[in-house]
Amino acid sequence: MIKINNKYEKFKYRVNDLNNNNISAKFSFRNPNFYFDIELNIPVSGITAVFGQSGAGKTTLLRCIAGLEKIAGGQLKFGEQQWQSADQFLPVHQRPIGYVFQESALFEHLNVLENLNYGRKRAHSGVNQEEFERIVELMGISQLLSNNAALLSGGEKQRVAIARALMMKPEILLMDEPLASLDRKRKQEVMEYLENLHRELSIPILYVSHSVEEVTRLATYIVVLERGKIVKHGDIKRVLSDHILQDMMADEPFTLLFGQVISACNEYCLTEVKIDGHTIYMPRQNVSDEQLIRLHLNARDISITLQKPQQTSVLNVFECQVIEIGDATGNGQCMVRLSLNNTELLAKISDYSRVILNLRPAQKVFAQIKAVSVVQ
């Protein structure tokens, strides 16, 4: 995990406190190939993911909010600020936003410091040296300042691009698939910095992505789009409890768990996480004690038994209650929703197993989860 020096602990980055306000947007247009019809109210706090497959309208929505697209009759309000109405359109340079594109869009003939200064000069209220150093440290680019932008790796370029956007001192950061062009290792690297950025600066982020992994790791709120319309939006945990929606989002059904680290590394090199009063063991993670983390658990990695095993290599065995049993699919499998206190788990088993176990709603069962199958 990336550690941040606490000498800036009292430093406040945000220009205005907008946590209790919303973005209210209404846009509609039609062309021969696409019908875009959006009306939503989302919080200006945390990380809001705009999720959807290619062609869903994610980038169009982001460009409308940024002011890069002007749709006739559109309505847009940011907190108490009216950005667009029937007789008003605030140009993009007057909106307090930072924009990060899929490609870094750095000036490759300049070095990193010169790229950052370009953003710094455009800050509405100015960025002092302390603020500058804070942003540089948060994005881990202090050793890159004299490097030519053209010679940076893909992950480094995106970190510099994010830092440059922050230098403009925005009240909201708009990110359009910022990790799409990176390989898996670089994505993981940049996601760690994004998590730190959210924790340390509390700047609201509107994050466009078609990656379930990015959304489940980063987002606190989600807007799901399909063919230019909103399918659903709300708190990430509530939205992802809709398993029909999950089928649209991911190839494999999964459960997203929210927990707190009890031990980052116990004597057996396992990380222990408290989930709703229960302890889950998983391979050692790059986390710290008491840290709040999320766990991704694929439905296929949960097995069900009627009696608690007395001797088993499976470390995670929990008493649950069956909530619902789905119909068998064409490949002979079915989904079982389980209740673990106030937490729901989703298990994928064969329909034959369902018959053998004679599973039924309200039945007490035990869910078994291998430690190696739990993913942060």
Coordinates of C-alpha atoms in Angstrom, one line a residue:
M1 CA 0.0 0.0 0.0
I2 CA 1.2 3.5 -0.8
K3 CA 2.1 5.5 2.3
I4 CA 1.6 9.2 2.5
N5 CA 3.7 11.5 4.7
N6 CA 1.4 13.1 7.3
K7 CA 3.2 16.4 7.4
Y8 CA 0.3 17.7 5.3
E9 CA -2.3 16.4 7.7
K10 CA -3.9 19.8 8.2
F11 CA -3.8 20.7 4.5
K12 CA -7.3 21.2 3.0
Y13 CA -7.4 20.9 -0.8
R14 CA -11.0 21.4 -1.5
V15 CA -12.1 24.9 -2.5
N16 CA -15.8 24.4 -1.4
D17 CA -17.4 21.8 0.7
L18 CA -20.0 20.3 -1.7
N19 CA -20.5 17.0 0.1
N20 CA -24.1 17.7 0.8
N21 CA -25.0 18.8 -2.7
N22 CA -25.8 17.0 -5.9
I23 CA -25.2 17.1 -9.7
S24 CA -28.7 17.4 -11.3
A25 CA -28.6 16.7 -15.0
K26 CA -31.1 16.3 -17.8
F27 CA -30.0 15.8 -21.4
S28 CA -31.9 14.4 -24.4
F29 CA -31.1 14.2 -28.1
R30 CA -31.7 11.7 -31.0
N31 CA -29.8 11.0 -34.1
P32 CA -30.3 8.1 -36.7
N33 CA -28.0 5.8 -34.7
F34 CA -28.4 6.8 -31.1
Y35 CA -31.0 8.0 -28.6
F36 CA -29.6 9.7 -25.5
D37 CA -32.1 10.4 -22.8
I38 CA -30.7 11.0 -19.3
E39 CA -32.1 12.5 -16.2
L40 CA -30.4 11.9 -12.9
N41 CA -29.4 13.3 -9.5
I42 CA -26.2 12.1 -8.1
P43 CA -24.1 13.0 -5.0
V44 CA -21.1 15.4 -5.2
S45 CA -19.1 13.2 -2.9
G46 CA -17.0 10.1 -3.1
I47 CA -16.3 8.3 -6.4
T48 CA -19.4 8.0 -8.7
A49 CA -18.8 5.4 -11.4
V50 CA -20.6 5.7 -14.7
F51 CA -20.7 2.1 -16.0
G52 CA -21.7 0.6 -19.3
Q53 CA -20.5 -1.2 -22.3
S54 CA -19.2 0.5 -25.4
G55 CA -21.8 2.7 -27.0
A56 CA -23.9 3.1 -23.7
G57 CA -23.4 6.9 -23.6
K58 CA -20.8 7.1 -20.8
T59 CA -18.4 9.5 -22.5
T60 CA -21.3 11.6 -23.9
L61 CA -22.7 12.1 -20.4
L62 CA -19.2 13.1 -19.1
R63 CA -18.7 15.6 -22.0
C64 CA -22.1 17.1 -21.3
I65 CA -21.2 17.7 -17.7
A66 CA -17.8 19.1 -18.7
G67 CA -19.3 21.5 -21.2
L68 CA -17.6 19.9 -24.2
E69 CA -21.0 19.0 -25.6
K70 CA -23.8 21.5 -25.8
I71 CA -27.2 19.7 -26.1
A72 CA -30.1 22.0 -26.8
G73 CA -32.6 22.1 -24.0
G74 CA -30.1 20.5 -21.5
Q75 CA -30.2 21.2 -17.8
L76 CA -27.2 20.9 -15.5
K77 CA -26.8 22.1 -11.9
F78 CA -23.7 21.5 -9.8
G79 CA -24.5 22.1 -6.2
E80 CA -25.9 25.6 -6.2
Q81 CA -24.2 26.5 -9.4
Q82 CA -26.3 26.5 -12.6
W83 CA -24.0 25.3 -15.4
Q84 CA -26.7 24.9 -18.1
S85 CA -30.3 25.9 -18.5
A86 CA -32.6 27.1 -21.3
D87 CA -30.9 30.5 -21.5
Q88 CA -27.5 29.8 -19.9
F89 CA -24.5 27.7 -20.9
L90 CA -21.3 28.0 -18.8
P91 CA -18.3 27.4 -21.1
V92 CA -15.9 24.6 -20.1
H93 CA -13.1 26.9 -19.0
Q94 CA -15.4 28.5 -16.4
R95 CA -16.5 25.2 -14.9
P96 CA -14.4 24.2 -11.8
I97 CA -13.5 20.8 -13.2
G98 CA -10.4 18.7 -13.9
Y99 CA -10.7 16.3 -16.8
V100 CA -8.6 13.2 -17.3
F101 CA -8.9 11.4 -20.6
Q102 CA -8.3 7.7 -21.6
E103 CA -5.0 8.8 -23.1
S104 CA -2.9 11.1 -20.9
A105 CA -2.8 14.0 -23.4
L106 CA 0.4 15.3 -21.9
F107 CA 2.6 17.8 -23.8
E108 CA 5.3 15.3 -24.8
H109 CA 7.8 18.1 -25.8
L110 CA 7.7 19.3 -22.1
N111 CA 9.0 17.6 -19.0
V112 CA 6.7 16.6 -16.1
L113 CA 7.2 19.8 -14.1
E114 CA 6.3 21.9 -17.1
N115 CA 3.2 19.9 -17.7
L116 CA 2.2 20.4 -14.1
N117 CA 2.8 24.1 -14.3
Y118 CA 0.5 24.3 -17.3
G119 CA -2.3 23.1 -15.1
R120 CA -1.2 25.1 -12.2
K121 CA -1.4 28.4 -14.1
R122 CA -5.1 27.6 -14.9
A123 CA -6.2 27.1 -11.3
H124 CA -9.1 29.4 -10.5
S125 CA -7.7 30.3 -7.0
G126 CA -4.0 29.5 -7.4
V127 CA -2.0 26.6 -6.1
N128 CA 0.7 27.5 -3.5
Q129 CA 3.9 25.5 -3.0
E130 CA 2.6 23.4 -0.2
E131 CA -0.4 22.4 -2.3
F132 CA 1.8 21.6 -5.2
E133 CA 4.1 19.4 -3.2
R134 CA 1.1 17.6 -1.7
I135 CA -0.3 16.7 -5.1
V136 CA 3.1 15.6 -6.4
E137 CA 3.5 13.4 -3.3
L138 CA 0.0 11.9 -3.5
M139 CA 0.6 10.8 -7.1
G140 CA 4.1 9.5 -6.4
I141 CA 5.8 11.6 -9.2
S142 CA 8.4 13.6 -7.2
Q143 CA 11.2 11.6 -8.9
L144 CA 9.8 12.3 -12.3
L145 CA 9.6 16.1 -12.4
S146 CA 12.6 16.5 -14.6
N147 CA 11.8 13.6 -17.0
N148 CA 10.5 14.2 -20.5
A149 CA 6.8 13.3 -20.7
A150 CA 7.4 11.3 -23.9
L151 CA 9.7 8.9 -22.0
L152 CA 7.3 8.0 -19.2
S153 CA 5.5 4.6 -18.9
G154 CA 1.8 4.4 -19.5
G155 CA 1.1 4.3 -15.7
E156 CA 3.4 7.2 -15.1
K157 CA 1.8 9.3 -17.8
Q158 CA -1.7 8.8 -16.3
R159 CA -0.5 9.7 -12.8
V160 CA 1.1 12.9 -14.2
A161 CA -2.2 13.6 -16.1
I162 CA -4.2 13.2 -12.9
A163 CA -1.8 15.5 -11.0
R164 CA -2.0 18.1 -13.8
A165 CA -5.8 18.0 -13.5
L166 CA -5.6 18.5 -9.7
M167 CA -3.2 21.5 -10.2
M168 CA -6.2 23.3 -11.6
K169 CA -7.8 23.0 -8.2
P170 CA -11.1 21.6 -9.5
E171 CA -14.2 21.1 -7.4
I172 CA -14.9 17.8 -9.2
L173 CA -12.6 15.5 -11.2
L174 CA -14.0 13.9 -14.4
M175 CA -12.2 10.7 -15.5
D176 CA -13.0 9.1 -18.8
E177 CA -11.7 5.5 -18.8
P178 CA -8.3 6.6 -17.5
L179 CA -7.0 3.0 -17.2
A180 CA -8.3 1.6 -20.4
S181 CA -5.0 1.8 -22.3
L182 CA -2.9 0.3 -19.4
D183 CA -1.9 -3.3 -18.8
R184 CA -3.1 -5.1 -15.7
K185 CA 0.0 -4.3 -13.6
R186 CA -0.2 -0.6 -14.4
K187 CA -3.9 -0.5 -13.7
Q188 CA -3.4 -1.9 -10.3
E189 CA -0.6 0.6 -9.6
V190 CA -2.8 3.6 -10.7
M191 CA -5.8 2.4 -8.8
E192 CA -3.8 2.4 -5.6
Y193 CA -3.0 6.1 -6.2
L194 CA -6.7 6.8 -7.0
E195 CA -7.7 5.2 -3.7
N196 CA -5.2 7.4 -1.8
L197 CA -6.3 10.5 -3.7
H198 CA -9.9 9.9 -2.7
R199 CA -9.0 9.3 1.0
E200 CA -6.5 12.2 1.3
L201 CA -8.2 15.0 -0.6
S202 CA -11.9 14.0 -0.5
I203 CA -12.4 15.5 -3.9
P204 CA -15.5 14.1 -5.7
I205 CA -14.7 12.0 -8.8
L206 CA -17.0 11.1 -11.7
Y207 CA -15.4 8.0 -13.1
V208 CA -16.3 6.5 -16.5
S209 CA -15.5 2.8 -17.0
H210 CA -16.7 -0.5 -18.5
S211 CA -14.5 -2.5 -16.1
V212 CA -16.3 -4.2 -13.3
E213 CA -13.0 -4.6 -11.4
E214 CA -12.3 -0.8 -11.4
V215 CA -15.9 0.0 -10.4
T216 CA -16.2 -2.5 -7.5
R217 CA -12.8 -1.4 -6.2
L218 CA -13.2 2.4 -6.4
A219 CA -16.8 3.5 -6.5
T220 CA -19.1 4.5 -3.7
Y221 CA -22.0 5.3 -6.0
I222 CA -22.8 3.9 -9.5
V223 CA -24.8 5.0 -12.5
V224 CA -25.4 2.1 -15.0
L225 CA -26.1 3.1 -18.6
E226 CA -27.3 1.0 -21.5
R227 CA -28.0 2.4 -25.0
G228 CA -28.2 6.0 -23.8
K229 CA -30.5 5.4 -20.9
I230 CA -30.0 4.9 -17.1
V231 CA -30.7 1.3 -16.1
K232 CA -30.1 1.9 -12.4
H233 CA -28.2 4.2 -10.1
G234 CA -27.5 4.3 -6.4
D235 CA -25.1 3.2 -3.6
I236 CA -22.7 0.6 -5.1
K237 CA -23.6 -2.1 -2.5
R238 CA -27.3 -1.7 -3.1
V239 CA -27.1 -1.6 -6.9
L240 CA -24.8 -4.7 -7.0
S241 CA -27.3 -6.6 -4.8
D242 CA -29.5 -6.7 -7.9
H243 CA -28.3 -10.0 -9.4
I244 CA -30.2 -9.4 -12.7
L245 CA -28.1 -6.3 -13.1
Q246 CA -25.0 -8.2 -12.3
D247 CA -25.7 -10.5 -15.3
M248 CA -25.5 -7.4 -17.5
M249 CA -22.3 -6.1 -15.9
A250 CA -20.1 -9.2 -15.5
D251 CA -19.4 -12.6 -17.0
E252 CA -19.4 -14.2 -13.6
P253 CA -21.8 -13.4 -10.7
F254 CA -20.1 -12.2 -7.6
T255 CA -20.5 -10.7 -4.1
L256 CA -19.0 -7.4 -3.1
L257 CA -18.1 -7.4 0.6
F258 CA -17.1 -4.5 2.8
G259 CA -14.9 -5.2 5.8
Q260 CA -12.2 -4.0 8.1
V261 CA -8.7 -5.5 8.4
I262 CA -8.1 -7.2 11.8
S263 CA -4.6 -8.4 11.0
A264 CA -2.7 -7.5 7.9
C265 CA -0.5 -10.5 8.4
N266 CA -1.0 -13.1 11.0
E267 CA 1.6 -15.8 12.0
Y268 CA 0.5 -17.9 9.0
C269 CA 1.0 -15.0 6.5
L270 CA -2.8 -14.6 6.1
T271 CA -4.8 -11.4 6.2
E272 CA -7.8 -11.4 8.5
V273 CA -10.8 -9.2 7.7
K274 CA -13.9 -8.7 9.8
I275 CA -17.1 -8.9 7.8
D276 CA -20.4 -8.4 9.6
G277 CA -19.1 -10.0 12.8
H278 CA -17.3 -12.8 11.1
T279 CA -13.6 -13.2 10.2
I280 CA -12.6 -14.0 6.7
Y281 CA -9.1 -15.3 6.0
M282 CA -7.4 -14.6 2.7
P283 CA -3.8 -14.6 1.3
R284 CA -1.7 -11.8 2.7
Q285 CA -2.7 -8.4 1.2
N286 CA -0.9 -5.1 0.9
V287 CA -3.1 -3.5 3.6
S288 CA -2.7 -2.2 7.1
D289 CA -4.5 -3.0 10.4
E290 CA -8.0 -1.4 10.8
Q291 CA -8.0 -0.4 7.1
L292 CA -11.5 -0.5 5.5
I293 CA -11.3 -2.7 2.3
R294 CA -13.6 -4.4 -0.2
L295 CA -13.5 -8.1 -1.1
H296 CA -14.6 -9.5 -4.4
L297 CA -16.0 -13.1 -4.2
N298 CA -17.1 -15.0 -7.2
A299 CA -20.2 -17.1 -6.8
R300 CA -18.5 -20.1 -8.3
D301 CA -16.0 -20.1 -5.4
I302 CA -18.7 -20.7 -2.7
S303 CA -19.8 -24.3 -1.9
I304 CA -22.7 -25.3 0.3
T305 CA -22.9 -28.1 2.9
L306 CA -25.7 -29.0 5.3
Q307 CA -23.4 -29.8 8.2
K308 CA -20.4 -27.9 9.5
P309 CA -17.3 -29.8 8.4
Q310 CA -15.2 -31.1 11.3
Q311 CA -12.0 -31.4 9.4
T312 CA -11.4 -29.4 6.3
S313 CA -8.7 -27.4 4.6
V314 CA -11.3 -24.6 3.8
L315 CA -10.6 -21.8 6.3
N316 CA -13.8 -19.9 5.8
V317 CA -17.0 -21.8 6.9
F318 CA -20.0 -19.7 7.8
E319 CA -23.5 -20.7 9.0
C320 CA -26.0 -19.1 6.6
Q321 CA -29.7 -19.2 5.7
V322 CA -31.0 -19.8 2.2
I323 CA -32.9 -16.7 0.9
E324 CA -33.7 -17.8 -2.6
I325 CA -32.9 -20.4 -5.1
G326 CA -32.8 -19.5 -8.8
D327 CA -34.0 -21.7 -11.7
A328 CA -31.5 -24.0 -13.3
T329 CA -29.8 -22.6 -16.4
G330 CA -29.2 -24.4 -19.7
N331 CA -25.8 -25.6 -18.4
G332 CA -27.3 -27.3 -15.3
Q333 CA -26.3 -24.6 -12.8
C334 CA -28.4 -22.5 -10.4
M335 CA -27.8 -19.4 -8.2
V336 CA -28.4 -19.6 -4.4
R337 CA -28.8 -16.4 -2.4
L338 CA -27.5 -16.8 1.2
S339 CA -27.9 -14.6 4.3
L340 CA -24.9 -14.2 6.6
N341 CA -26.4 -12.0 9.3
N342 CA -26.9 -8.7 7.4
T343 CA -24.7 -9.7 4.5
E344 CA -25.8 -11.5 1.4
L345 CA -23.7 -14.1 -0.4
L346 CA -24.2 -15.5 -3.9
A347 CA -23.3 -19.1 -4.5
K348 CA -23.3 -20.9 -7.9
I349 CA -23.8 -24.6 -7.7
S350 CA -25.0 -27.4 -10.0
D351 CA -28.7 -28.1 -10.1
Y352 CA -27.9 -31.7 -9.2
S353 CA -26.3 -30.5 -6.0
R354 CA -29.4 -28.5 -5.2
V355 CA -31.5 -31.7 -5.6
I356 CA -29.1 -33.8 -3.5
L357 CA -29.1 -31.3 -0.7
N358 CA -32.8 -30.7 -1.0
L359 CA -32.2 -27.0 -0.7
R360 CA -35.2 -24.7 0.1
P361 CA -35.7 -21.2 1.3
A362 CA -35.1 -20.5 5.1
Q363 CA -33.0 -23.6 5.4
K364 CA -29.8 -23.4 7.5
V365 CA -26.7 -24.3 5.6
F366 CA -22.9 -23.7 5.7
A367 CA -21.1 -21.7 3.1
Q368 CA -17.5 -22.8 2.4
I369 CA -15.0 -20.3 0.9
K370 CA -11.4 -21.1 0.2
A371 CA -9.0 -18.4 1.4
V372 CA -7.2 -18.2 -1.9
S373 CA -10.5 -17.4 -3.7
V374 CA -11.1 -14.2 -1.8
V375 CA -9.8 -11.2 -3.8
Q376 CA -9.3 -7.6 -2.5

